Short mmCIF file of C-alpha atoms in Angstrom, two decimals:
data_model
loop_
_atom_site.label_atom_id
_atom_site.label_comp_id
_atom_site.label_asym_id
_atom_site.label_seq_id
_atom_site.Cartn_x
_atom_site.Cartn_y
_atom_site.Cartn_z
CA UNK A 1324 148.30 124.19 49.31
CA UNK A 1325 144.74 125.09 48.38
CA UNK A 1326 142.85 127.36 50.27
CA UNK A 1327 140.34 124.80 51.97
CA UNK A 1328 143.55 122.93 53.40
CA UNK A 1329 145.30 124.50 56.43
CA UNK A 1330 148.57 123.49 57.12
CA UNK A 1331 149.58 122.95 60.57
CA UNK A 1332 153.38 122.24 61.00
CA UNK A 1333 156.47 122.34 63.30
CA UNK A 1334 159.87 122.90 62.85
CA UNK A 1335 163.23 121.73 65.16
CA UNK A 1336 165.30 124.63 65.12
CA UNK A 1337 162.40 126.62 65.10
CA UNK A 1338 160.03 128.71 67.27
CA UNK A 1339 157.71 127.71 69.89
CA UNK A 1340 154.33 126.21 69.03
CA UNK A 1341 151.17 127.81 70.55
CA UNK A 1342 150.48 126.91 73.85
CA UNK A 1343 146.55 125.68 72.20
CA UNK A 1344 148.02 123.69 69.52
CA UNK A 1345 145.60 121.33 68.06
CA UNK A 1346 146.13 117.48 67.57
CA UNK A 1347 146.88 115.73 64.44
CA UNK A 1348 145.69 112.12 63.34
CA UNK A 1349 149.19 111.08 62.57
CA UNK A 1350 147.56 108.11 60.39
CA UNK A 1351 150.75 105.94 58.70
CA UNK A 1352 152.73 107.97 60.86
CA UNK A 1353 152.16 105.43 63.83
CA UNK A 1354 154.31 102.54 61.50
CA UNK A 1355 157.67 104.55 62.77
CA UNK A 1356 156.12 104.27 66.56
CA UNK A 1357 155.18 100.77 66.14
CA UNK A 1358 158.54 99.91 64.52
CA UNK A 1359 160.07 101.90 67.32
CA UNK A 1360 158.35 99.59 70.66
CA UNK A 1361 159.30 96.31 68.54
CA UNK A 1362 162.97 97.93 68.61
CA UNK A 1363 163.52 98.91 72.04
CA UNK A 1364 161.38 95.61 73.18
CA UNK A 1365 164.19 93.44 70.92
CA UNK A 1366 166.80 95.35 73.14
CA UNK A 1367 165.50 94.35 76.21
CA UNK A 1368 165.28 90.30 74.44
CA UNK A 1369 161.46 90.16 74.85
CA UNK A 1370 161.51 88.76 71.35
CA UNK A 1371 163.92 88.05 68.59
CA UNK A 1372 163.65 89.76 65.33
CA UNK A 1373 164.12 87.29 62.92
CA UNK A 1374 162.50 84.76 64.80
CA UNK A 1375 159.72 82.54 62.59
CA UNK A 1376 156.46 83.44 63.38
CA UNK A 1377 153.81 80.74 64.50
CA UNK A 1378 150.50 81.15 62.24
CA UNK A 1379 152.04 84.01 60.42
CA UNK A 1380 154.94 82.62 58.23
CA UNK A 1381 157.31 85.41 58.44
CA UNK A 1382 159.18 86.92 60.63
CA UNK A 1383 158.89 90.45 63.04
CA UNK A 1384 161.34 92.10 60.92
CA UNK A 1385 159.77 90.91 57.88
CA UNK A 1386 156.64 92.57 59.09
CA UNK A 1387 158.11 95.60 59.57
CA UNK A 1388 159.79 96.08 56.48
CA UNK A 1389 157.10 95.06 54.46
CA UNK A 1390 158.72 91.42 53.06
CA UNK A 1391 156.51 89.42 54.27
CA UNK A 1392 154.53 89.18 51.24
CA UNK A 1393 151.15 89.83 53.12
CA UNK A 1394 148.39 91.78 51.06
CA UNK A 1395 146.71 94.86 52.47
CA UNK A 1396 143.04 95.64 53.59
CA UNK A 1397 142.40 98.35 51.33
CA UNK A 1398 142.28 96.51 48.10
CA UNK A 1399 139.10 95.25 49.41
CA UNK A 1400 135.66 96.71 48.24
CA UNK A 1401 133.84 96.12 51.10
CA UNK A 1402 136.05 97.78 53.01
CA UNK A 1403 136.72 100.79 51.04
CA UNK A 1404 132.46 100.85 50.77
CA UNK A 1405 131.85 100.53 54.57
CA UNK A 1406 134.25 103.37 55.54
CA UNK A 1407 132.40 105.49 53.02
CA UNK A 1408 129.42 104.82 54.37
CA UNK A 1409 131.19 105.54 57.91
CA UNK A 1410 129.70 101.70 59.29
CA UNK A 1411 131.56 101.11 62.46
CA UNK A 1412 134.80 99.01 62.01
CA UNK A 1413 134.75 95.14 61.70
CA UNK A 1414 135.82 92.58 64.27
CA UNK A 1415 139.97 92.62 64.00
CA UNK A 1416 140.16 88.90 63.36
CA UNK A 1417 137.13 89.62 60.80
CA UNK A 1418 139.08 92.21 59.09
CA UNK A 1419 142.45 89.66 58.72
CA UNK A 1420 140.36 86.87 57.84
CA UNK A 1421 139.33 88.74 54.75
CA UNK A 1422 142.48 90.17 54.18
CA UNK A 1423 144.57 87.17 53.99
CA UNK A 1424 141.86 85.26 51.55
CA UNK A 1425 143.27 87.34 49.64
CA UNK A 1426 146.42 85.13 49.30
CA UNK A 1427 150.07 85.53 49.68
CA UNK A 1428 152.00 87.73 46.85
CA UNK A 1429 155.41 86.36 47.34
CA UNK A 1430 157.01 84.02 49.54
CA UNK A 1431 158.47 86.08 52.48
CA UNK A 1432 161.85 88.11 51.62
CA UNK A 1433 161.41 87.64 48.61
CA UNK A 1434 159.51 90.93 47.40
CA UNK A 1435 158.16 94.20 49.08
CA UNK A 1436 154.80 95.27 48.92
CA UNK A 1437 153.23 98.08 51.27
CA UNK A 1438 150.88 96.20 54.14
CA UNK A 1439 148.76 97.38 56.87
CA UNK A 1440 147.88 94.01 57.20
CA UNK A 1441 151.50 93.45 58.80
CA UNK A 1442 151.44 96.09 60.94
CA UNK A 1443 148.30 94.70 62.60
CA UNK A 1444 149.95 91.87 63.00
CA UNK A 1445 153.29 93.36 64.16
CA UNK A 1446 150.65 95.09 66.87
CA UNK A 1447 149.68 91.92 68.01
CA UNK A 1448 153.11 90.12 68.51
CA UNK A 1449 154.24 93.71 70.56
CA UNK A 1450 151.12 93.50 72.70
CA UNK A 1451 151.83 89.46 73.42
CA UNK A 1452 155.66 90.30 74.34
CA UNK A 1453 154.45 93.76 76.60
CA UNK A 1454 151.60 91.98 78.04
CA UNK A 1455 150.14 95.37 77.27
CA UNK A 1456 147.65 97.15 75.11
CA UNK A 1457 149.87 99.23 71.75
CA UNK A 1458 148.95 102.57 74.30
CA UNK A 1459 150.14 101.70 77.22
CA UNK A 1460 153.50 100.34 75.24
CA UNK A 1461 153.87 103.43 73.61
CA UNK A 1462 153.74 105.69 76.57
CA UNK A 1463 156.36 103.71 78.65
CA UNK A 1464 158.58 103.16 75.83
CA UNK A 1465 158.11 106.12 74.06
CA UNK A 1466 156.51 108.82 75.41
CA UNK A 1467 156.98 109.09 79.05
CA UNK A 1468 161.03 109.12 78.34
CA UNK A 1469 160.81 111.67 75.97
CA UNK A 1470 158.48 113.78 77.84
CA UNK A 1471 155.55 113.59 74.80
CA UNK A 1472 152.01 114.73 76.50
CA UNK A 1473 149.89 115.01 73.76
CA UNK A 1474 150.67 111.57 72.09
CA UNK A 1475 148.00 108.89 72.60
CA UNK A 1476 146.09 105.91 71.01
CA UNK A 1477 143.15 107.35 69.16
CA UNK A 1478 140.35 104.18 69.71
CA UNK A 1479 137.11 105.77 68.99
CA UNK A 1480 135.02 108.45 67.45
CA UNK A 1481 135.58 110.84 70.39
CA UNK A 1482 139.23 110.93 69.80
CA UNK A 1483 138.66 112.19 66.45
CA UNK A 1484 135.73 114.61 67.90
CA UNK A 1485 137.81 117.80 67.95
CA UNK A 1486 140.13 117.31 65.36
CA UNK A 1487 140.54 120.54 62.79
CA UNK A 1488 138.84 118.99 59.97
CA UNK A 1489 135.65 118.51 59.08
CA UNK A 1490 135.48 115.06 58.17
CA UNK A 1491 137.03 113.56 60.98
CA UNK A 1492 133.27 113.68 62.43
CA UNK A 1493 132.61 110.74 59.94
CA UNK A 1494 135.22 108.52 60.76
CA UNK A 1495 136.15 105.81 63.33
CA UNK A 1496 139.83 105.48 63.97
CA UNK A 1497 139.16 101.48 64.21
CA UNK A 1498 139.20 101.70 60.77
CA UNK A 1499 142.99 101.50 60.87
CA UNK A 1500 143.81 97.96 62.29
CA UNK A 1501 147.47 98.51 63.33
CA UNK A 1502 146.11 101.64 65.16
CA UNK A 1503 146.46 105.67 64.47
CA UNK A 1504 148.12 107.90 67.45
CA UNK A 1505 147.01 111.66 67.46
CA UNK A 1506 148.93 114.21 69.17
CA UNK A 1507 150.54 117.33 68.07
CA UNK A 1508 152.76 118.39 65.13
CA UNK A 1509 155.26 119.52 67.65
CA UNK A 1510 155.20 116.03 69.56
CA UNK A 1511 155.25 114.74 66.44
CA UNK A 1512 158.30 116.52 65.17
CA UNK A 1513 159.71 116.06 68.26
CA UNK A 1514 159.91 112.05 68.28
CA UNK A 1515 161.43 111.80 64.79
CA UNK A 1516 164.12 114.22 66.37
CA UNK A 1517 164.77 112.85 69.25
CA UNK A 1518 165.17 109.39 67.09
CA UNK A 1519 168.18 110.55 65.02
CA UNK A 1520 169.54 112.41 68.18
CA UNK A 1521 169.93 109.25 69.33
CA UNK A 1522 167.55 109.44 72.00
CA UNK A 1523 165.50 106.33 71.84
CA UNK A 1524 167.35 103.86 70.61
CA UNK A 1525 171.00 102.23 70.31
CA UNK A 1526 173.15 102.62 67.16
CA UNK A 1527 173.07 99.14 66.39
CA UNK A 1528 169.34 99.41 66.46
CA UNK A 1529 169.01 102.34 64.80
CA UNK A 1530 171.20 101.49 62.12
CA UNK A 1531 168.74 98.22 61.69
CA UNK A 1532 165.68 100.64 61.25
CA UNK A 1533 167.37 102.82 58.79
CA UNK A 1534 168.83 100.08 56.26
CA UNK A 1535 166.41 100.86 53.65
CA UNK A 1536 165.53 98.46 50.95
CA UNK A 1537 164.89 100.39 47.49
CA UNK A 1538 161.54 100.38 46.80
CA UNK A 1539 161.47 103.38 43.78
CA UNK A 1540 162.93 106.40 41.99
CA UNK A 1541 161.28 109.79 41.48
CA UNK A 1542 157.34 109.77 42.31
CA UNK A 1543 155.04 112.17 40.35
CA UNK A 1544 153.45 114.69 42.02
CA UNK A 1545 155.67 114.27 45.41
CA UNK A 1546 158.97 115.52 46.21
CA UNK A 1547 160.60 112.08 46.07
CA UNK A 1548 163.77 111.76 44.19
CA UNK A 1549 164.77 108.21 45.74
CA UNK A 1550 162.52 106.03 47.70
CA UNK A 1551 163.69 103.36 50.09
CA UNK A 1552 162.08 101.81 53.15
CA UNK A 1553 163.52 100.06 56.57
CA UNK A 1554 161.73 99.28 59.60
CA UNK A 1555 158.88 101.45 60.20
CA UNK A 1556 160.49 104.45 57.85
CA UNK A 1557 160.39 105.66 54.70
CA UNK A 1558 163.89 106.55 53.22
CA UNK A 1559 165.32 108.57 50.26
CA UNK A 1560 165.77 111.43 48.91
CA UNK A 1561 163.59 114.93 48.51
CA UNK A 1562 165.64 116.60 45.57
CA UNK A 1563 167.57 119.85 47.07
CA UNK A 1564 166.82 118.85 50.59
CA UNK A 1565 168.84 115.38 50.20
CA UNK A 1566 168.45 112.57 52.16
CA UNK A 1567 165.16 112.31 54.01
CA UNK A 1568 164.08 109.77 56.90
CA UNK A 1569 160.65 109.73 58.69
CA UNK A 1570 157.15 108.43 57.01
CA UNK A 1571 154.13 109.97 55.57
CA UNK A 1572 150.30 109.08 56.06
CA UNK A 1573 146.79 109.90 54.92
CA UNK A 1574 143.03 109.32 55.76
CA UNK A 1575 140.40 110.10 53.95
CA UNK A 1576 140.17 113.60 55.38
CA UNK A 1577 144.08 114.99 56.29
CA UNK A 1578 147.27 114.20 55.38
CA UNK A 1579 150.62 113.66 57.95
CA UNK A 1580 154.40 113.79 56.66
CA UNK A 1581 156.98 113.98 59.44
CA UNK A 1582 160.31 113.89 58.01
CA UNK A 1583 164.05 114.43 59.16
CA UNK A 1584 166.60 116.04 56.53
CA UNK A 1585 170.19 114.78 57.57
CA UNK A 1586 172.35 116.48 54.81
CA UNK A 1587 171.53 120.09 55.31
CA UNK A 1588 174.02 122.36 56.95
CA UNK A 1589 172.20 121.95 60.23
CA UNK A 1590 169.99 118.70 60.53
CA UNK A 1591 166.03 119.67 60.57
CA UNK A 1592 163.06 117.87 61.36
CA UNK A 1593 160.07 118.97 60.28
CA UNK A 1594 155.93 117.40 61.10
CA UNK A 1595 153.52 119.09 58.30
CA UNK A 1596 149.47 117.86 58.35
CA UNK A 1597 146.78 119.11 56.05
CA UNK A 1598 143.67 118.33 54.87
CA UNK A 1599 142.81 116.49 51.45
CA UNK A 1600 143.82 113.49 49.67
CA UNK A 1601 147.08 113.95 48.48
CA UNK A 1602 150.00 112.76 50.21
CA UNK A 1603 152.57 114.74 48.13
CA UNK A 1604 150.49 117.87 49.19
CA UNK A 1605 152.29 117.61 53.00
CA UNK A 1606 155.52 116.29 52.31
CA UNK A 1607 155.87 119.36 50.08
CA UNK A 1608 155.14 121.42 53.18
CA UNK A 1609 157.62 119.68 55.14
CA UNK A 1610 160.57 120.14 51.93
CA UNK A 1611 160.10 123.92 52.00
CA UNK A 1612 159.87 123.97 55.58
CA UNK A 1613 163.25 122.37 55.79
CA UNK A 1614 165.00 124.46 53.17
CA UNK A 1615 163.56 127.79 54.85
CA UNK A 1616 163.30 131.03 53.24
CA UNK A 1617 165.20 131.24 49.83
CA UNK A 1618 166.93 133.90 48.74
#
């Protein structure tokens, strides 16, 4: 940590949060809770997994998991020069039209490549099925079960107002297409818990999510040993702490990794945010939050 970057984090087994806790942009973090509606929505057959696409070329699954061979939005220099100069966001379909002139970078299943691009879409196939906005999805598939309060859609700048860093004040949240929840580090701790409790979905379902494709070995500068990702999850391994399962996320002003560590003597799940630019800077947090005090 540095000293301009505060860490907010909580810990299951651990102690209470304060009653005042502040809320978190949870940024990438939302992928797990998207990946989570199209889930329990496949359960109740409102849609079919690996059902082709119209328009898109791939399937739901393939979305999720990143096969689809779809290119992201952030390779693009006007985009990466209009949320500098904090310009409000483009028009959706505006955003995906330029996006997708990018072209296609494999044929679908046949390669993995990180897209936010798919999670938009993903977004829009979910809100079709729901006949609901992402929010309203979330909080009746998610968050009203497991009792979540602060967890909610973030879908302009006054979401962001009050946020415990200072650059959230020049940022829209429409920036990120597929959409970014906020909400606390306890709520968010507390979904990835409840998740490998068994508390959301059904084994079959969740052993869909967690079959992880390989996607890398040790990562400098982050804690990864093994990387791997299923549906909506990132998947490998965080040296001593073994097996990890959750996702990470970053803006341009905080950071989010909210991970679950299987293998140690009692299963822990820990949600770690801070401020700056690099990623490996919170999922460090969360790895010595999980191990605990050494001797």
């Amino acid at each position: 940590m540095t000293p301009d970057a505060p860490l907010f984090l909580h810990r299951i087994p651990g102690p209470e949060p304060a009653a005042d806790a502040p809320l978190m942009p949870y940024w990438s973090v939302t992928k797990t809770v998207i990946a989570l509606c199209a889930l329990r929505l496949a359960e109740a057959q409102r849609f079919d997994l690996d059902a082709p696409l119209a328009d898109i070329g791939a399937t739901l699954r393939q979305l999720l998991d990143h096969t689809a061979g779809l290119p992201d939005y952030f390779t693009l220099p006007a985009y990466r020069d209009s949320v500098a100069r904090d310009d409000e966001p483009w028009p959706p379909d505006d955003l995906l039209r330029a996006a997708l002139a990018q072209g296609r970078l494999f044929a679908p299943g046949e390669g993995w490549a990180y897209s936010n691009v798919g999670y938009l879409l993903a977004r829009r196939v979910i809100e079709e099925a729901a006949g609901l906005p992402l929010d309203a999805v979330v909080q009746g598939q998610i968050c009203a079960p497991l009792g979540l309060r602060s967890l909610r859609l973030a879908t302009g700048r006054r979401d962001f107002r009050d946020l415990p860093f200072p650059g959230a004040q020049r940022y829209h949240p429409g920036w990120v297409y597929h959409g970014c929840l906020i909400g606390s580090a306890e709520d968010a701790a507390r979904l990835m818990h409840a998740l490998f409790a068994g508390k959301i979905l059904k084994p079959e379902s969740l052993t869909q999510m967690t079959a992880a494709r390989p996607v890398g070995g040790a990562q400098p500068g982050r804690p990864w040993t093994e990387c791997g990702y299923g549906l909506g999850l990132m998947c490998g391994r965080f040296g001593a702490a073994g097996r990890v399962l959750g996702h990470s996320g970053g803006g341009p002003f905080s950071l989010a990794a909210v991970y679950h560590f299987p293998d140690l003597p009692a299963p822990v799940t820990v949600a770690a945010f801070t401020g700056g630019g690099d990623e490996g800077r919170a999922e460090f947090a969360a790895q010595e939050a999980a191990l605990g005090p050494r001797p």
